[in-house]
Structure formats: C-alpha cells, structure tokens
Short mmCIF file of C-alpha atoms in Angstrom, two decimals:
data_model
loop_
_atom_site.label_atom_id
_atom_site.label_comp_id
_atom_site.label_asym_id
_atom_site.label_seq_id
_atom_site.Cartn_x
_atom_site.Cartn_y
_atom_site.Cartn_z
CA UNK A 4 -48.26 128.33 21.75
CA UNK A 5 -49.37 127.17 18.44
CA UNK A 6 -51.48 129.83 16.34
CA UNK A 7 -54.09 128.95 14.09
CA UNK A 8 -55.99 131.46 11.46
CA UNK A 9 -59.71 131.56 10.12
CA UNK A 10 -60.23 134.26 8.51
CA UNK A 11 -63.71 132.85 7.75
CA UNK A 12 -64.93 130.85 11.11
CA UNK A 13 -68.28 129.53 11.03
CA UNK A 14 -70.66 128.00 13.22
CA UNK A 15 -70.58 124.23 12.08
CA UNK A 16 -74.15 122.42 12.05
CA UNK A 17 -74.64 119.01 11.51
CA UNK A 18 -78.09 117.55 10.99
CA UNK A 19 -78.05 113.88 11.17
CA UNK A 20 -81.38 111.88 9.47
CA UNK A 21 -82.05 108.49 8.69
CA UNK A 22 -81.66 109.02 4.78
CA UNK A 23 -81.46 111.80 2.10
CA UNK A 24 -84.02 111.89 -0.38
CA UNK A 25 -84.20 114.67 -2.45
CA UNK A 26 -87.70 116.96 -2.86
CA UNK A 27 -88.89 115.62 0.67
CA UNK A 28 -89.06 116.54 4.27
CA UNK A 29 -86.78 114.79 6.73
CA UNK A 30 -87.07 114.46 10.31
CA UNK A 31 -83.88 115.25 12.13
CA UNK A 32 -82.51 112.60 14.21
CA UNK A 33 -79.89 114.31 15.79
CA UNK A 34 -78.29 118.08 15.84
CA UNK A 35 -74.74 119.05 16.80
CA UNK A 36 -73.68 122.67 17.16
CA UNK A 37 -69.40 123.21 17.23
CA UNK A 38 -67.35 126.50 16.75
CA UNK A 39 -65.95 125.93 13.19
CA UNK A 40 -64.07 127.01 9.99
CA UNK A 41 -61.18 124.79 9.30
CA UNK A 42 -58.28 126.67 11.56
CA UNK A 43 -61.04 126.55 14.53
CA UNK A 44 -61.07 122.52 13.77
CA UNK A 45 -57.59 122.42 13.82
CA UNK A 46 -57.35 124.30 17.23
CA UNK A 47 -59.75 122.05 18.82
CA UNK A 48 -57.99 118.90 18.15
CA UNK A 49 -54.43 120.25 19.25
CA UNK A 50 -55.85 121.28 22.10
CA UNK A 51 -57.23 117.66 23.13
CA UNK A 52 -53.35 116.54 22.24
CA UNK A 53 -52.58 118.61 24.81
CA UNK A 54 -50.95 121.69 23.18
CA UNK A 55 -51.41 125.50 23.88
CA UNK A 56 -53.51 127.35 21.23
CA UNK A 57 -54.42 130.68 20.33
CA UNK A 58 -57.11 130.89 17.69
CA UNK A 59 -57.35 134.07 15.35
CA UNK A 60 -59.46 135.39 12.52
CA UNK A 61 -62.99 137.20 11.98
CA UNK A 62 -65.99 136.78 14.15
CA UNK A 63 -69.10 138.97 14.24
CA UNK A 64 -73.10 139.09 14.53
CA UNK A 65 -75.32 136.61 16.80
CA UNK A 66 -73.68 133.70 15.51
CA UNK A 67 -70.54 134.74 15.93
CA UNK A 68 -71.31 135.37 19.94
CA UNK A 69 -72.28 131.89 19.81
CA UNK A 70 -69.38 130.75 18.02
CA UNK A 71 -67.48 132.72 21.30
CA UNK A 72 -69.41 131.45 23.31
CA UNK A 73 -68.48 127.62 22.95
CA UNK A 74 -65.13 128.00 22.19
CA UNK A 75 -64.97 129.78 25.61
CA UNK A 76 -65.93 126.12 27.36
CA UNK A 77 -63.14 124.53 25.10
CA UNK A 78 -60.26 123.63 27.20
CA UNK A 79 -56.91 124.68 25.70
CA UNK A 80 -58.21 126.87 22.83
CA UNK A 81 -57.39 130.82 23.77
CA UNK A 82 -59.73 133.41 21.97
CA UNK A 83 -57.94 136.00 19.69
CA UNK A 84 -60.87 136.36 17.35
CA UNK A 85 -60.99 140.31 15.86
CA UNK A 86 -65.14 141.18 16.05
CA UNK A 87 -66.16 142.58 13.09
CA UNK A 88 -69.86 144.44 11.26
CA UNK A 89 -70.85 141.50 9.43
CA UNK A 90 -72.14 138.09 11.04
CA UNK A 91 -70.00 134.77 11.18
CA UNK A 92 -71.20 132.71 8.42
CA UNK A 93 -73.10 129.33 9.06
CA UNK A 94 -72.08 125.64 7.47
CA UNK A 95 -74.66 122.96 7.40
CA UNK A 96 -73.81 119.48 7.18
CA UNK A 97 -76.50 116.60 6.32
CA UNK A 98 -75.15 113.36 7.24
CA UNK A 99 -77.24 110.59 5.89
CA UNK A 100 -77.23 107.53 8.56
CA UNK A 101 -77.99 104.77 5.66
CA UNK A 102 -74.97 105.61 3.13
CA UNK A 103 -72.92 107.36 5.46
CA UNK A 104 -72.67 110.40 3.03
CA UNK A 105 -72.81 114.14 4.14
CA UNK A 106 -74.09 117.21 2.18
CA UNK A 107 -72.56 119.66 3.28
CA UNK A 108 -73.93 123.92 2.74
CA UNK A 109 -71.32 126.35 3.22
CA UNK A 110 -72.59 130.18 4.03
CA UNK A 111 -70.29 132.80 2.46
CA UNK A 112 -69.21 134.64 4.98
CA UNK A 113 -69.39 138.35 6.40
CA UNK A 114 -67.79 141.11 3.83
CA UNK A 115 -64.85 142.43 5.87
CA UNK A 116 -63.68 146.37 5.38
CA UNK A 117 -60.09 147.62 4.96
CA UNK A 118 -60.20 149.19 8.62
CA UNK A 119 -61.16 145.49 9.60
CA UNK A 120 -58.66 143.94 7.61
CA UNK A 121 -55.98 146.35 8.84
CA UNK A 122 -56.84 145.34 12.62
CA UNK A 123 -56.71 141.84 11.72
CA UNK A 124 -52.92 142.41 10.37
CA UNK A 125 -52.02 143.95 13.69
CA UNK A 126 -53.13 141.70 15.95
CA UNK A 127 -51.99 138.72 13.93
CA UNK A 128 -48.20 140.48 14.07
CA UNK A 129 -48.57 140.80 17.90
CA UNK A 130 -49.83 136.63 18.15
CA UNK A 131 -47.19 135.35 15.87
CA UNK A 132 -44.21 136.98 18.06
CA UNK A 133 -45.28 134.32 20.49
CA UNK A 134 -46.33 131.11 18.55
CA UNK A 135 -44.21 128.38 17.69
CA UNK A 136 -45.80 127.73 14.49
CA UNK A 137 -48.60 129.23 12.69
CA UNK A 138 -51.92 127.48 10.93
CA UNK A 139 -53.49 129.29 7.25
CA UNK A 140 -56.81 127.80 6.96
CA UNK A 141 -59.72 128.11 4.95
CA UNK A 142 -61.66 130.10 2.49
CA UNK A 143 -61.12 133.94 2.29
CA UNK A 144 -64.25 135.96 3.65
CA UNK A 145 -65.75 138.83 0.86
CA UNK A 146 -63.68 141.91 1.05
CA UNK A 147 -59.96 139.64 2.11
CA UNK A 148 -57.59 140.35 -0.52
CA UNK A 149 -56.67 137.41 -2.68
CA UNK A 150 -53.45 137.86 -1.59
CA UNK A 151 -53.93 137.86 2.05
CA UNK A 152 -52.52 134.30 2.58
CA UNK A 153 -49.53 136.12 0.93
CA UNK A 154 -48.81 138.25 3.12
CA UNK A 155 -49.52 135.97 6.20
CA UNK A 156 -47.10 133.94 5.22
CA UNK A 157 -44.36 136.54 4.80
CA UNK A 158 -45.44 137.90 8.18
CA UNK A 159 -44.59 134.30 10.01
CA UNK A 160 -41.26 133.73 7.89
CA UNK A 161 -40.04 137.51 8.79
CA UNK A 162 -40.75 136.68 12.89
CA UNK A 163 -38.90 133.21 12.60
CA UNK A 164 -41.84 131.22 12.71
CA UNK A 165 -42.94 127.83 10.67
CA UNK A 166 -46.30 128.49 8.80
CA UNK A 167 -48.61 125.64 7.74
CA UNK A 168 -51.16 126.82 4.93
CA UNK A 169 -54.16 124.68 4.00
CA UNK A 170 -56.38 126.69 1.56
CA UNK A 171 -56.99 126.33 -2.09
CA UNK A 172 -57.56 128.28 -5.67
CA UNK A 173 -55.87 131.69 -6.27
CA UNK A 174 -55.30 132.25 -2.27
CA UNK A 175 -53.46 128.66 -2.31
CA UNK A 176 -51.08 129.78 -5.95
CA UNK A 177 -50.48 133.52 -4.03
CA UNK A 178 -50.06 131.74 -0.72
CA UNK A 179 -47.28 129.05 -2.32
CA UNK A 180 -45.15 131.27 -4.02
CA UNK A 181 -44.64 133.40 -0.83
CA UNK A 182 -42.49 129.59 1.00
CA UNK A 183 -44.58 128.47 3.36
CA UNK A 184 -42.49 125.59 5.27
CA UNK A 185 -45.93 123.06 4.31
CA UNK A 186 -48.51 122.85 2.65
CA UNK A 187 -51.66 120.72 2.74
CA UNK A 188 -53.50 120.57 -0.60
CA UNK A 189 -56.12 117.62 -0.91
CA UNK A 190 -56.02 116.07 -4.64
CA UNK A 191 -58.17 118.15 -6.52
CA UNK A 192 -56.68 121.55 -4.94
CA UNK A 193 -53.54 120.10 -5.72
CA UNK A 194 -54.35 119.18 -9.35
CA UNK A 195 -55.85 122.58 -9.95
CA UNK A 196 -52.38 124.47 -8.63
CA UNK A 197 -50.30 122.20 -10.62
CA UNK A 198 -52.17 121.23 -13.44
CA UNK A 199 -50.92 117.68 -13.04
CA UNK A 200 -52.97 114.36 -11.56
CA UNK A 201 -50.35 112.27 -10.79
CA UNK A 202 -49.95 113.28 -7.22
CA UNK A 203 -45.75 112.55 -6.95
CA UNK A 204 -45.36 114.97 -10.10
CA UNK A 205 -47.83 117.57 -8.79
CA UNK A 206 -46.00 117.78 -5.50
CA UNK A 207 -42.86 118.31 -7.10
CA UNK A 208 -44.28 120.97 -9.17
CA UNK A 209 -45.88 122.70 -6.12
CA UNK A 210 -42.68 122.19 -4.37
CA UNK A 211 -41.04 123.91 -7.60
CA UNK A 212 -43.67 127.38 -7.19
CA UNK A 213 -42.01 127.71 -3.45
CA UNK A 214 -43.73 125.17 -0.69
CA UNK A 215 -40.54 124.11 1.25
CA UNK A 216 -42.87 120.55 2.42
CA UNK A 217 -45.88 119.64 0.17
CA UNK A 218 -48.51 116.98 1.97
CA UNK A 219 -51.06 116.11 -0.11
CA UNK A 220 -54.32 114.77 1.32
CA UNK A 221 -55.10 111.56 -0.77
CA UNK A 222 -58.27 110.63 0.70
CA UNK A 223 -58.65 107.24 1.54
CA UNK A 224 -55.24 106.40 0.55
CA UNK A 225 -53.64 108.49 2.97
CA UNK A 226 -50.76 111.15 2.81
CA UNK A 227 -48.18 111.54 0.27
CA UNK A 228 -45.12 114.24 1.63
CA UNK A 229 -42.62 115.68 -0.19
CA UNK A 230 -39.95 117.78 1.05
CA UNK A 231 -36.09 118.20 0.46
CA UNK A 232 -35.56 115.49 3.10
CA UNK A 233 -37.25 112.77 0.95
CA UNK A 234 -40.71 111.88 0.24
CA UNK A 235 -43.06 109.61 2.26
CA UNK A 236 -46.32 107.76 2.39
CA UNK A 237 -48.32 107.18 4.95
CA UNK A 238 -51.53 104.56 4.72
CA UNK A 239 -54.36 104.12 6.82
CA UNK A 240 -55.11 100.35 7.71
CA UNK A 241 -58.37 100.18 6.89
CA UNK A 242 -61.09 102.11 5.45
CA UNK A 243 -63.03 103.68 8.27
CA UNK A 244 -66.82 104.97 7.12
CA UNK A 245 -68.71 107.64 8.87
CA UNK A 246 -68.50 111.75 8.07
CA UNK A 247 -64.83 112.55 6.81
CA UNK A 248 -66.12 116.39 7.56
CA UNK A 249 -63.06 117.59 9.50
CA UNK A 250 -61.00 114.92 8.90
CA UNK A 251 -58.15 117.36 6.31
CA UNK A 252 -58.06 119.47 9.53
CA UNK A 253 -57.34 116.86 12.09
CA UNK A 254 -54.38 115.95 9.56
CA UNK A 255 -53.44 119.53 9.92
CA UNK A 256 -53.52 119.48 13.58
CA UNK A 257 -51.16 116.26 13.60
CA UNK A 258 -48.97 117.64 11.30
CA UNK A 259 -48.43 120.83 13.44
CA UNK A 260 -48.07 118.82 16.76
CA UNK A 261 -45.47 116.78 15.60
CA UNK A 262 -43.44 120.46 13.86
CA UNK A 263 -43.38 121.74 17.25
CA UNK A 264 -42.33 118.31 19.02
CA UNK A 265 -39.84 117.99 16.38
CA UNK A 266 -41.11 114.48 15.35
CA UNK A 267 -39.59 112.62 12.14
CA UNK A 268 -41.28 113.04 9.21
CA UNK A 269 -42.45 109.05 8.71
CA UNK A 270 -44.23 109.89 12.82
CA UNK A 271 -45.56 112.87 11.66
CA UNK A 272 -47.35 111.22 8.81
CA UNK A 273 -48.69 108.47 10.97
CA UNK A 274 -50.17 110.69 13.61
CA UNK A 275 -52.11 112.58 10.78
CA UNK A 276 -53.37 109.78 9.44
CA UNK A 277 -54.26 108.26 12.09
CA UNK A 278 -56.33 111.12 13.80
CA UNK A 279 -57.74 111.99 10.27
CA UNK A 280 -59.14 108.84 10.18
CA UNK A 281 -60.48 109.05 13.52
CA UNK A 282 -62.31 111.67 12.77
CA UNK A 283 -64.73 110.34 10.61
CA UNK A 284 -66.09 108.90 13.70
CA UNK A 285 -66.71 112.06 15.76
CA UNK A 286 -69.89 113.86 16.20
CA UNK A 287 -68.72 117.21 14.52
CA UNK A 288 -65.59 117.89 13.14
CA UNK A 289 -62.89 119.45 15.62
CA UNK A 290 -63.50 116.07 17.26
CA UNK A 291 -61.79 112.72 17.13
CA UNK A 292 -62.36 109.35 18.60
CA UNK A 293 -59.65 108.97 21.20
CA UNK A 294 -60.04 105.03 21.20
CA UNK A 295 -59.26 104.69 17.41
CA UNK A 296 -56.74 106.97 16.86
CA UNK A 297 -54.63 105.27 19.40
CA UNK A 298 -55.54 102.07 18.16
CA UNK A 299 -54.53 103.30 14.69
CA UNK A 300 -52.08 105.04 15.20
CA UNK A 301 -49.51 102.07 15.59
CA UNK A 302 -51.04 100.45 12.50
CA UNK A 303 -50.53 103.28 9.71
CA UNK A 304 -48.08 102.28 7.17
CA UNK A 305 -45.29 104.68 6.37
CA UNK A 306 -43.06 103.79 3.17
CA UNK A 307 -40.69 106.27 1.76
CA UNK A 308 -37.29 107.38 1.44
CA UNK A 309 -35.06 110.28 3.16
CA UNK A 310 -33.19 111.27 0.04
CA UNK A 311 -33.70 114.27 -1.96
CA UNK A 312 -36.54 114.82 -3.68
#
C-alpha cells in the first residue's frame, strides 16, 4: 500500500469558457468537479497504474462530504481522511479554451486545532506501519505547525519507510533538513530553498540541507534528478498544450510507482514525464490520458550519468 498525505484536500473545480477577459461575465462551457489537493491527485493516478492506496489528511464541512463522497466511487483509492470542525477548502480553476491558459483560485483551508492535529499524528503512525512508501503533499492548512512536514518525515524514516515530500516555503526548508529519501521542488520552490537558479547547483545545495534524491520539476523541459547514484535528465518529446493543473502530481505519482517497483532511476524519470505530460490533457487533474502517456512514454529522453553526484 502506498500512502499519500493532504493535509489540506480540496474540492478541485474547473470552469472551462471560451476566453478570459477580465471585468466581464463569461458563460461556462463546461464544469468538472474531482476530489483534490495535491496528495489526493497523486492517489488518483497511482491508483489507475494499478497500485493500492490509502489517502490521509483533513476533511470536514459540506464540501468535504462531497470530497468523500467521490473519492468513495474511485477505484483503488482507500479513505483514511481524519473529519475535522472546519470545512474542506475549495480550488477554482478557469481554463481559457483560446490560449489554453488556466487561472487558477486556491481557498485557504479550514483552521485545524491541536486536538485535531494530535488525531491526525495518530492515525498517520498507525497507516505508515503498513505502506510501502509515503507521499507529503501540499500546502499546510491554518493552525498545522510549520514544522509538521518535519515531523512526518521523521515518523516514516523511524517505521522503515521511503517518504516522498512535494511542498514548498518554510514547510519545504523544515521538511528537507529532516532526509526525506526525495524531494520534488518545481523551479521557483527550488530557487527560493536554495537561493540559486541554476537548477544542477540548486539541487546540489538542497541535496547538501539533507534530501537523500532531489527531482526538480523543470516545466516544459522536463525532470532534472540528483541523488548519490548520479544525476539524470529526463525530456519530454514534444511540447503538449492544454491545463498543466495536476501535472507536478502525476510526476509524483510516477515517481512513487516506480520506488515501490524498484525501477532504475533513468525509468523512473521517463514514466514521470511521460504521465506529467499527459496530464495536461485530462479533464481535471488526478487524471491522465491513457493513450498519450503510453505513446510517450517510450519517447522521453533520459541523459545522465550513474556516478556520484
């Protein structure tokens, strides 16, 4: 069973109109509804690869009953949400059809208690006995400690078990220095931990403050890996436009299938890339377009060497 955390899940929206124009009304074209928050994402789209998952953070309020109730009809995906007072927070993404862009709205979540917080920590001790690996991801809720990704971490490492964390600011510096065996910063999270934007230097440096595996999300231009193993990039072959929403997580989730199928690292890079790319052509994030990544997935280039780094 692979474990995933949001400790700030969110019912994911997605408006879809013909183009954005600011200080007007639009007429919707199309509306899509998903459980979200980015370790929800990432549960979703190991679960279509076939793998066991547990998902775990905070849910509360109406839309957190309806966040419930459609990950209930996703096959795969186990429930392990703690309920809390406050509601689950909303995200609204505006995907213009013309330019392909999206504007996305992000809600800031229910303030959780210590009493909440303190159940959270005991049933995330009892799930990680059991998981093969474990997925950080996402923004802290009001009322998390700063630390929290911290002490997640330490939690996994203590039980045996390899932790992925995907997060960024203060919870990403607090989160690094703890080991986690990867981490997933995109550029700019990446630049802001380091304080360097050359992204080879800056995953050295992040490798330096304690990540055993640094994968930094390049956009675009793919993955970039560093790890005591060697470094590695991985390329998509072509530019695919729609709504990249999602797309960091699906990364996540192929980086996380191919820990627990004890993949190479060049494979591992490929399959991220590839069904990050597919994503952009999904409805919603969580999602990715079966056809493509398969199609893709023999075509991403992977360069690199296995020496140290």
């Amino acid at each position: 069973m692979i474990l995933t955390v949001t400790l700030n899940t969110a019912l994911d929206i997605t408006y879809r109109v013909r183009a954005v124009r600011p200080h007007t009304s639009h007429r919707v074209t199309e509306v899509t509804e998903r459980p979200g928050g980015k370790g929800v994402n990432v549960a979703r789209v190991l679960a279509a690869l076939g793998h066991e998952v547990t998902a775990t953070g905070f849910v509360g309020g109406a839309t957190g009953s309806s966040l419930q109730d459609q990950l209930a009809r996703t096959p795969g995906v186990v429930d392990a949400l703690v309920p809390v007072g406050g509601a689950t927070r909303r995200t609204i993404a505006v995907a213009d059809e013309t330019t392909g862009d999206t504007t996305q709205l992000n809600e800031p979540g229910p303030t959780i208690t210590p009493a909440e917080w303190s159940a959270f920590l005991g049933a995330y001790a009892n799930l990680v006995r059991s998981a093969a690996a474990v997925a950080l991801c996402g923004s802290l809720p009001p009322g998390v400690p700063v630390g929290a990704y911290a002490l997640l971490v330490r939690t996994a490492r203590a039980a045996g078990v390899p932790v992925l964390l995907d997060t960024s600011g203060e919870p990403l510096r607090r989160g690094v220095a703890a080991r986690p065996d990867i981490v997933k910063p995109n550029a700019d999270e990446l630049a802001e931990l380091t304080g360097s934007h050359e992204p080879l230097q800056a995953t050295r440096d992040a490798r330096r403050r304690g990540a055993h595996t640094v994968v930094a999300s390049l956009g675009a231009e793919g993955l970039l890996a560093v790890n005591a193993e060697g470094r590695w990039r991985a390329v998509p072959p072509r530019r695919i436009p729609g709504n990249p929403t999602g797309a960091g997580d699906s990364a996540v989730a192929g980086l996380l299938s191919g820990l627990v199928e004890h993949l190479p690292w060049p494979q591992r890079l490929a399959r991220a890339v590839a069904l990050s790319a597919a994503t952009v052509l999904a409805p919603a994030a969580g999602e990715f377009d079966r056809r493509t990544y398969e199609e893709l997935l023999g075509q991403v280039a992977v360069t690199g060497e296995a020496t140290a780094a």
